[in-house]
């Protein structure tokens, strides 16, 4: 399949940010700037310029009967490549392109001055419409982990248990294994040998539970306003301070799985089931809540279950039923991988205020932007965060001028 394009501006989608901000962990970027991942039974490749997103698909080679010789009679209408049409639908669905993101940013900026300050440098961050099972597995792996290691785990999982779809160059691409592929009794010990640690037990037990409940169980928890590809949209019900009833039901069922606490359940609800009001609160988001939203005092001094719920309720009251999406923009803005967008180089600006009297002091005001490093534990990053501190110093210097004679 040749490259095809969709007209999408960078303010509506930035794939370099969206695909590496801790939502999905299986995309690989080549040296020439092309992102590729095995999804929907094909290897999907994406690249972007300022006006368009370009896509193409590589399908598994089909082995079957020899092809029928072409007819000598020319067709009366142009032939339609069904795979091309299907891939465009996959791209639009997966990248969640039907939503007007610029309008959402404006809405969130009006409601929240902190979002208004951060958002201009992080335009085009979209919440993907991922497969629910992939999101569940990825975020079980995220426990006490960082994005690089989660990606390595997902790569190993697909390599050993997922179907091979093909190659780009020498790089193999395997799709996600189905839940049933992880139910063999040896899976737990094998995953431990592959470096999954205690998460091996969680993945094995959860695969058993999901398989027992049936293939449709996870998708049955999905937001009907964000259905799986090819299904009709239906109303999801009234938005309440704690979220819609369907979201709360999905969250409650997910936390019954092995290795799934409130934060992982919210990640799956937001990024795998389409519940936009889900607000995952890990230690990193807890730091954002303390720094920018005045949590961390009184009864919300530590990240307890009541504090977790209060942070989610607060963000839902600010940003509405897509609160989790707005939260993801701020989460991305705080990732060290994108810190260069927020930090300026050290600059010294000196201004002189001259008095009308020739022998009076000259006041020099010096503004110094100092970059400091602050360590912070991050479940998604495990890295160090840089923050910008501005210090202003005023000094008084006495300067004498020569009098005119």
Short mmCIF file of C-alpha atoms in Angstrom, two decimals:
data_model
loop_
_atom_site.label_atom_id
_atom_site.label_comp_id
_atom_site.label_asym_id
_atom_site.label_seq_id
_atom_site.Cartn_x
_atom_site.Cartn_y
_atom_site.Cartn_z
CA UNK A 1 0.00 0.00 0.00
CA UNK A 2 1.33 3.44 -0.94
CA UNK A 3 1.37 6.40 1.43
CA UNK A 4 -1.98 8.19 1.73
CA UNK A 5 -2.78 11.38 3.60
CA UNK A 6 -5.43 12.96 5.79
CA UNK A 7 -5.56 16.74 6.27
CA UNK A 8 -4.81 17.22 9.98
CA UNK A 9 -3.03 20.23 11.48
CA UNK A 10 -0.47 19.95 14.28
CA UNK A 11 -2.87 21.77 16.60
CA UNK A 12 -5.34 18.92 16.12
CA UNK A 13 -2.82 16.08 16.32
CA UNK A 14 0.89 15.82 17.07
CA UNK A 15 1.90 12.18 16.66
CA UNK A 16 5.41 12.75 18.05
CA UNK A 17 3.82 13.77 21.35
CA UNK A 18 0.73 11.55 21.39
CA UNK A 19 2.53 8.29 20.62
CA UNK A 20 5.24 8.68 23.28
CA UNK A 21 3.45 10.26 26.24
CA UNK A 22 2.58 7.08 28.14
CA UNK A 23 -0.70 6.03 26.52
CA UNK A 24 0.42 3.26 24.18
CA UNK A 25 3.68 1.36 24.50
CA UNK A 26 4.10 -0.56 21.23
CA UNK A 27 4.82 2.15 18.66
CA UNK A 28 8.33 2.17 17.21
CA UNK A 29 9.91 5.20 15.53
CA UNK A 30 12.40 4.66 12.70
CA UNK A 31 15.43 6.78 11.95
CA UNK A 32 13.53 8.56 9.17
CA UNK A 33 10.76 9.63 11.57
CA UNK A 34 8.10 7.02 10.72
CA UNK A 35 6.05 5.50 13.54
CA UNK A 36 4.89 1.88 13.12
CA UNK A 37 2.81 -0.58 15.16
CA UNK A 38 1.01 -3.87 14.59
CA UNK A 39 -2.70 -3.19 15.11
CA UNK A 40 -5.95 -4.36 13.51
CA UNK A 41 -4.23 -7.22 11.71
CA UNK A 42 -1.73 -5.02 9.85
CA UNK A 43 1.43 -3.00 10.41
CA UNK A 44 0.26 0.61 10.44
CA UNK A 45 2.86 3.29 9.69
CA UNK A 46 2.38 7.02 10.34
CA UNK A 47 4.29 10.20 9.65
CA UNK A 48 3.32 13.87 9.69
CA UNK A 49 4.05 17.31 8.35
CA UNK A 50 2.49 20.63 9.37
CA UNK A 51 -0.67 20.06 7.35
CA UNK A 52 -1.26 16.31 7.02
CA UNK A 53 -0.90 12.89 8.60
CA UNK A 54 0.38 10.25 6.20
CA UNK A 55 -0.40 6.57 6.65
CA UNK A 56 0.16 3.24 5.00
CA UNK A 57 -0.45 -0.38 5.96
CA UNK A 58 1.58 -3.52 5.48
CA UNK A 59 -0.60 -6.62 5.50
CA UNK A 60 0.50 -10.20 6.24
CA UNK A 61 1.26 -12.19 3.11
CA UNK A 62 -1.63 -14.44 2.19
CA UNK A 63 -0.85 -18.02 1.23
CA UNK A 64 -3.58 -19.66 -0.84
CA UNK A 65 -4.71 -20.58 -4.32
CA UNK A 66 -2.95 -18.99 -7.30
CA UNK A 67 -4.55 -15.70 -8.36
CA UNK A 68 -7.19 -15.75 -11.09
CA UNK A 69 -5.88 -14.34 -14.38
CA UNK A 70 -7.14 -10.79 -14.96
CA UNK A 71 -10.10 -10.30 -17.31
CA UNK A 72 -9.42 -8.97 -20.79
CA UNK A 73 -12.56 -6.81 -20.51
CA UNK A 74 -11.83 -3.43 -18.82
CA UNK A 75 -14.01 -2.66 -15.76
CA UNK A 76 -16.83 -0.15 -16.19
CA UNK A 77 -15.94 1.64 -12.93
CA UNK A 78 -12.66 2.25 -11.11
CA UNK A 79 -11.72 -0.54 -8.75
CA UNK A 80 -11.83 0.29 -5.03
CA UNK A 81 -9.10 -1.07 -2.78
CA UNK A 82 -11.05 -2.28 0.24
CA UNK A 83 -7.89 -2.49 2.36
CA UNK A 84 -7.12 1.18 1.66
CA UNK A 85 -10.60 2.27 2.72
CA UNK A 86 -10.47 0.06 5.80
CA UNK A 87 -7.07 1.48 6.81
CA UNK A 88 -8.34 5.05 6.61
CA UNK A 89 -11.20 4.07 8.96
CA UNK A 90 -8.67 2.45 11.31
CA UNK A 91 -6.52 5.60 11.35
CA UNK A 92 -9.47 7.92 12.00
CA UNK A 93 -10.79 5.68 14.74
CA UNK A 94 -7.51 4.89 16.49
CA UNK A 95 -6.31 8.51 16.48
CA UNK A 96 -9.76 9.69 17.64
CA UNK A 97 -9.90 12.27 14.83
CA UNK A 98 -13.64 13.00 14.95
CA UNK A 99 -13.25 15.25 18.00
CA UNK A 100 -12.49 18.97 17.57
CA UNK A 101 -9.43 19.22 19.79
CA UNK A 102 -8.89 22.96 19.30
CA UNK A 103 -12.37 23.58 20.68
CA UNK A 104 -11.67 21.38 23.70
CA UNK A 105 -8.41 23.21 24.44
CA UNK A 106 -10.28 26.51 24.33
CA UNK A 107 -12.94 25.18 26.68
CA UNK A 108 -10.39 23.84 29.17
CA UNK A 109 -8.32 27.04 29.01
CA UNK A 110 -11.36 29.17 29.88
CA UNK A 111 -12.08 26.93 32.86
CA UNK A 112 -8.50 26.61 34.15
CA UNK A 113 -5.72 29.21 34.12
CA UNK A 114 -3.06 26.55 34.72
CA UNK A 115 -4.17 24.61 31.65
CA UNK A 116 -4.21 27.87 29.66
CA UNK A 117 -0.58 28.47 30.62
CA UNK A 118 0.71 25.00 29.74
CA UNK A 119 -1.44 24.02 26.74
CA UNK A 120 -0.01 26.28 23.98
CA UNK A 121 3.28 24.37 24.02
CA UNK A 122 1.51 20.99 23.98
CA UNK A 123 -1.07 21.30 21.23
CA UNK A 124 -2.31 18.19 19.47
CA UNK A 125 -2.25 15.70 22.37
CA UNK A 126 -5.01 13.20 21.66
CA UNK A 127 -6.31 10.32 23.76
CA UNK A 128 -6.07 7.25 21.55
CA UNK A 129 -8.87 4.75 21.10
CA UNK A 130 -6.88 1.67 21.97
CA UNK A 131 -7.93 -1.93 22.24
CA UNK A 132 -9.15 -2.48 25.80
CA UNK A 133 -7.11 -5.66 26.33
CA UNK A 134 -3.92 -4.00 25.15
CA UNK A 135 -4.54 -1.06 27.49
CA UNK A 136 -5.20 -3.42 30.41
CA UNK A 137 -1.97 -5.36 29.84
CA UNK A 138 0.09 -2.21 29.29
CA UNK A 139 -1.04 -0.53 32.47
CA UNK A 140 -0.63 -3.65 34.60
CA UNK A 141 2.99 -3.51 33.40
CA UNK A 142 3.16 0.19 34.36
CA UNK A 143 3.18 -0.51 38.09
CA UNK A 144 6.37 1.03 39.58
CA UNK A 145 7.78 1.34 36.11
CA UNK A 146 8.77 3.87 33.43
CA UNK A 147 7.76 4.29 29.79
CA UNK A 148 10.93 2.74 28.35
CA UNK A 149 10.70 -0.42 30.47
CA UNK A 150 6.96 -0.78 29.89
CA UNK A 151 7.61 -0.59 26.14
CA UNK A 152 10.31 -3.26 26.44
CA UNK A 153 7.94 -5.55 28.34
CA UNK A 154 5.17 -5.11 25.77
CA UNK A 155 7.66 -5.85 23.00
CA UNK A 156 8.76 -9.08 24.70
CA UNK A 157 5.17 -10.12 25.32
CA UNK A 158 4.23 -9.68 21.66
CA UNK A 159 7.44 -11.29 20.42
CA UNK A 160 6.89 -14.47 22.46
CA UNK A 161 3.09 -14.80 22.40
CA UNK A 162 1.66 -12.60 19.62
CA UNK A 163 1.21 -13.43 15.91
CA UNK A 164 3.88 -12.19 13.51
CA UNK A 165 2.34 -9.84 10.94
CA UNK A 166 5.45 -9.06 8.94
CA UNK A 167 8.60 -6.98 8.74
CA UNK A 168 9.60 -3.43 7.94
CA UNK A 169 13.20 -3.82 6.86
CA UNK A 170 14.63 -6.30 9.35
CA UNK A 171 12.28 -5.22 12.16
CA UNK A 172 9.59 -7.85 12.97
CA UNK A 173 6.15 -6.70 14.07
CA UNK A 174 3.98 -8.92 16.24
CA UNK A 175 0.39 -8.12 17.17
CA UNK A 176 -0.93 -8.30 20.74
CA UNK A 177 -1.53 -11.84 22.00
CA UNK A 178 -5.14 -12.64 22.83
CA UNK A 179 -6.00 -13.28 26.52
CA UNK A 180 -6.23 -17.03 25.86
CA UNK A 181 -2.60 -17.04 24.67
CA UNK A 182 -1.50 -16.16 28.22
CA UNK A 183 -3.46 -18.85 30.07
CA UNK A 184 -0.98 -21.72 29.83
CA UNK A 185 0.28 -22.74 33.31
CA UNK A 186 3.89 -22.04 32.26
CA UNK A 187 3.17 -18.41 31.30
CA UNK A 188 3.84 -16.95 34.74
CA UNK A 189 7.28 -18.53 35.12
CA UNK A 190 8.17 -17.72 31.51
CA UNK A 191 7.26 -14.05 31.99
CA UNK A 192 9.36 -13.91 35.16
CA UNK A 193 12.35 -15.16 33.16
CA UNK A 194 11.65 -12.42 30.62
CA UNK A 195 11.95 -9.78 33.35
CA UNK A 196 8.31 -9.06 34.24
CA UNK A 197 8.88 -9.68 37.95
CA UNK A 198 5.77 -9.74 40.16
CA UNK A 199 3.71 -8.46 37.21
CA UNK A 200 4.00 -11.94 35.64
CA UNK A 201 1.51 -13.33 38.16
CA UNK A 202 -0.90 -10.43 37.60
CA UNK A 203 -0.84 -10.86 33.82
CA UNK A 204 -1.37 -14.61 34.01
CA UNK A 205 -4.21 -14.39 36.55
CA UNK A 206 -5.90 -11.52 34.71
CA UNK A 207 -5.67 -13.39 31.38
CA UNK A 208 -7.44 -16.35 33.04
CA UNK A 209 -10.20 -14.11 34.43
CA UNK A 210 -10.76 -12.24 31.15
CA UNK A 211 -10.83 -15.53 29.19
CA UNK A 212 -13.34 -17.05 31.61
CA UNK A 213 -15.64 -14.01 31.27
CA UNK A 214 -15.63 -14.23 27.48
CA UNK A 215 -14.21 -12.26 24.58
CA UNK A 216 -16.90 -9.57 24.73
CA UNK A 217 -16.68 -8.83 28.46
CA UNK A 218 -14.08 -6.04 28.28
CA UNK A 219 -15.71 -4.30 25.33
CA UNK A 220 -19.01 -4.55 27.18
CA UNK A 221 -17.57 -2.04 29.68
CA UNK A 222 -16.85 0.49 26.92
CA UNK A 223 -18.35 3.97 26.72
CA UNK A 224 -21.15 3.66 24.12
CA UNK A 225 -20.22 7.14 22.86
CA UNK A 226 -16.79 5.70 21.92
CA UNK A 227 -17.67 2.24 20.56
CA UNK A 228 -15.32 -0.22 18.90
CA UNK A 229 -14.56 0.32 15.22
CA UNK A 230 -17.64 -0.22 13.06
CA UNK A 231 -20.27 0.05 15.80
CA UNK A 232 -22.86 2.81 16.20
CA UNK A 233 -22.59 5.56 18.80
CA UNK A 234 -25.22 5.68 21.56
CA UNK A 235 -25.82 7.91 24.56
CA UNK A 236 -23.75 7.21 27.68
CA UNK A 237 -26.09 8.86 30.18
CA UNK A 238 -25.95 11.82 32.52
CA UNK A 239 -22.62 13.24 33.65
CA UNK A 240 -22.34 13.34 37.45
CA UNK A 241 -19.61 14.73 39.75
CA UNK A 242 -18.13 11.23 40.14
CA UNK A 243 -18.59 10.40 36.45
CA UNK A 244 -21.29 8.63 34.50
CA UNK A 245 -22.83 5.41 35.79
CA UNK A 246 -21.20 3.33 33.05
CA UNK A 247 -17.75 4.65 33.98
CA UNK A 248 -18.22 3.83 37.66
CA UNK A 249 -19.46 0.32 36.75
CA UNK A 250 -16.46 -0.29 34.48
CA UNK A 251 -14.04 0.98 37.13
CA UNK A 252 -15.60 -1.27 39.77
CA UNK A 253 -15.31 -4.38 37.60
CA UNK A 254 -11.73 -3.67 36.58
CA UNK A 255 -10.41 -3.33 40.14
CA UNK A 256 -11.55 -6.92 40.76
CA UNK A 257 -8.80 -8.12 38.38
CA UNK A 258 -5.32 -9.13 39.51
CA UNK A 259 -2.85 -6.23 39.60
CA UNK A 260 -5.52 -3.59 38.95
CA UNK A 261 -5.92 -0.81 41.50
CA UNK A 262 -7.81 2.49 41.13
CA UNK A 263 -5.10 4.15 39.03
CA UNK A 264 -4.66 1.27 36.57
CA UNK A 265 -8.45 0.93 36.30
CA UNK A 266 -8.73 4.62 35.45
CA UNK A 267 -5.98 4.34 32.82
CA UNK A 268 -7.87 1.47 31.17
CA UNK A 269 -11.20 3.32 31.42
CA UNK A 270 -9.70 6.42 29.80
CA UNK A 271 -7.37 4.97 27.17
CA UNK A 272 -8.95 1.59 26.47
CA UNK A 273 -12.67 2.01 27.12
CA UNK A 274 -13.31 5.61 26.08
CA UNK A 275 -14.50 7.00 29.42
CA UNK A 276 -13.19 10.55 29.11
CA UNK A 277 -14.00 11.50 32.71
CA UNK A 278 -11.58 8.90 34.14
CA UNK A 279 -8.67 10.71 35.83
CA UNK A 280 -5.74 8.39 36.69
CA UNK A 281 -3.94 9.70 39.76
CA UNK A 282 -0.46 8.29 40.30
CA UNK A 283 2.31 9.81 42.39
CA UNK A 284 3.20 12.09 39.47
CA UNK A 285 -0.32 13.50 39.07
CA UNK A 286 -0.45 13.81 42.86
CA UNK A 287 2.56 16.13 42.62
CA UNK A 288 0.78 18.19 39.95
CA UNK A 289 -2.31 18.41 42.18
CA UNK A 290 -0.21 19.68 45.09
CA UNK A 291 1.86 22.12 43.08
CA UNK A 292 -0.82 23.62 40.85
CA UNK A 293 -4.18 22.89 42.50
CA UNK A 294 -3.51 23.35 46.24
CA UNK A 295 -3.96 19.74 47.32
CA UNK A 296 -1.67 18.31 50.00
CA UNK A 297 -3.13 20.24 52.93
CA UNK A 298 -5.66 19.44 55.62
CA UNK A 299 -7.60 16.22 55.06
CA UNK A 300 -5.97 15.78 51.62
CA UNK A 301 -2.42 15.81 52.98
CA UNK A 302 -1.49 12.37 51.59
CA UNK A 303 -2.64 10.30 48.60
CA UNK A 304 -5.31 8.22 50.30
CA UNK A 305 -8.46 6.85 48.61
CA UNK A 306 -10.52 9.93 49.65
CA UNK A 307 -7.78 12.20 48.26
CA UNK A 308 -7.64 10.18 45.03
CA UNK A 309 -11.40 10.57 44.60
CA UNK A 310 -11.29 14.28 45.49
CA UNK A 311 -8.63 15.00 42.85
CA UNK A 312 -10.70 13.23 40.19
CA UNK A 313 -13.86 15.07 41.24
CA UNK A 314 -12.02 18.40 41.19
CA UNK A 315 -10.70 17.87 37.67
CA UNK A 316 -14.11 16.68 36.47
CA UNK A 317 -15.68 19.84 37.88
CA UNK A 318 -13.08 21.93 36.02
CA UNK A 319 -12.96 20.15 32.66
CA UNK A 320 -16.18 18.15 32.33
CA UNK A 321 -16.68 14.74 30.77
CA UNK A 322 -13.30 14.86 28.96
CA UNK A 323 -11.42 15.63 32.18
CA UNK A 324 -9.08 12.68 31.66
CA UNK A 325 -8.05 14.06 28.29
CA UNK A 326 -7.21 17.48 29.76
CA UNK A 327 -5.35 15.73 32.58
CA UNK A 328 -3.31 13.84 29.96
CA UNK A 329 -2.18 17.14 28.41
CA UNK A 330 -0.89 18.36 31.79
CA UNK A 331 0.69 14.96 32.47
CA UNK A 332 2.50 15.20 29.14
CA UNK A 333 3.60 18.76 29.87
CA UNK A 334 5.34 17.50 33.00
CA UNK A 335 7.18 14.59 31.38
CA UNK A 336 10.92 15.08 31.29
CA UNK A 337 11.01 13.97 27.66
CA UNK A 338 9.18 17.18 26.77
CA UNK A 339 10.75 19.50 29.36
CA UNK A 340 12.62 21.48 26.72
CA UNK A 341 9.32 22.98 25.64
CA UNK A 342 8.80 24.55 29.05
CA UNK A 343 12.36 25.45 30.02
CA UNK A 344 14.32 28.37 28.72
CA UNK A 345 18.08 28.62 28.66
CA UNK A 346 19.67 30.60 31.43
CA UNK A 347 19.33 34.26 30.62
CA UNK A 348 20.44 37.38 32.41
CA UNK A 349 18.63 40.59 31.64
CA UNK A 350 19.98 43.80 33.13
CA UNK A 351 18.17 47.10 32.98
CA UNK A 352 19.43 50.49 34.14
CA UNK A 353 17.22 53.20 35.52
CA UNK A 354 18.89 56.60 35.25
CA UNK A 355 17.99 59.51 37.48
CA UNK A 356 17.55 62.98 36.10
CA UNK A 357 20.23 64.24 38.45
CA UNK A 358 23.67 63.51 37.17
CA UNK A 359 25.25 62.42 40.47
CA UNK A 360 22.39 60.17 41.69
CA UNK A 361 22.71 56.39 41.94
CA UNK A 362 21.86 54.20 38.99
CA UNK A 363 19.61 51.28 40.00
CA UNK A 364 20.32 48.02 38.19
CA UNK A 365 17.63 45.35 38.21
CA UNK A 366 18.89 41.91 37.24
CA UNK A 367 16.47 39.11 36.43
CA UNK A 368 18.06 35.66 36.40
CA UNK A 369 16.32 32.55 35.11
CA UNK A 370 17.85 29.59 36.92
CA UNK A 371 17.26 26.02 35.85
CA UNK A 372 17.20 23.64 38.79
CA UNK A 373 16.73 19.89 38.99
CA UNK A 374 14.22 18.39 41.34
CA UNK A 375 13.88 14.67 41.90
CA UNK A 376 10.41 13.22 41.85
CA UNK A 377 9.27 9.60 41.75
CA UNK A 378 7.19 8.86 38.66
CA UNK A 379 5.37 5.64 38.01
CA UNK A 380 5.45 6.33 34.28
CA UNK A 381 8.89 7.91 33.97
CA UNK A 382 11.19 7.04 36.82
CA UNK A 383 13.23 10.06 35.81
CA UNK A 384 14.27 13.42 37.11
CA UNK A 385 12.21 16.53 36.48
CA UNK A 386 13.62 19.94 35.72
CA UNK A 387 11.83 23.04 36.85
CA UNK A 388 12.38 26.69 36.14
CA UNK A 389 12.88 29.10 39.00
CA UNK A 390 13.03 32.82 38.41
CA UNK A 391 14.92 34.98 40.83
CA UNK A 392 15.00 38.74 40.66
CA UNK A 393 17.77 40.76 42.28
CA UNK A 394 18.06 44.53 42.53
CA UNK A 395 21.37 46.18 43.12
CA UNK A 396 22.27 49.80 43.62
CA UNK A 397 25.36 51.19 41.98
CA UNK A 398 26.63 54.73 42.35
CA UNK A 399 27.87 56.21 39.11
CA UNK A 400 29.37 59.66 38.65
CA UNK A 401 29.23 61.61 35.47
CA UNK A 402 31.53 64.36 34.30
CA UNK A 403 29.97 67.79 34.57
CA UNK A 404 29.95 69.86 31.47
CA UNK A 405 32.23 72.94 31.65
#
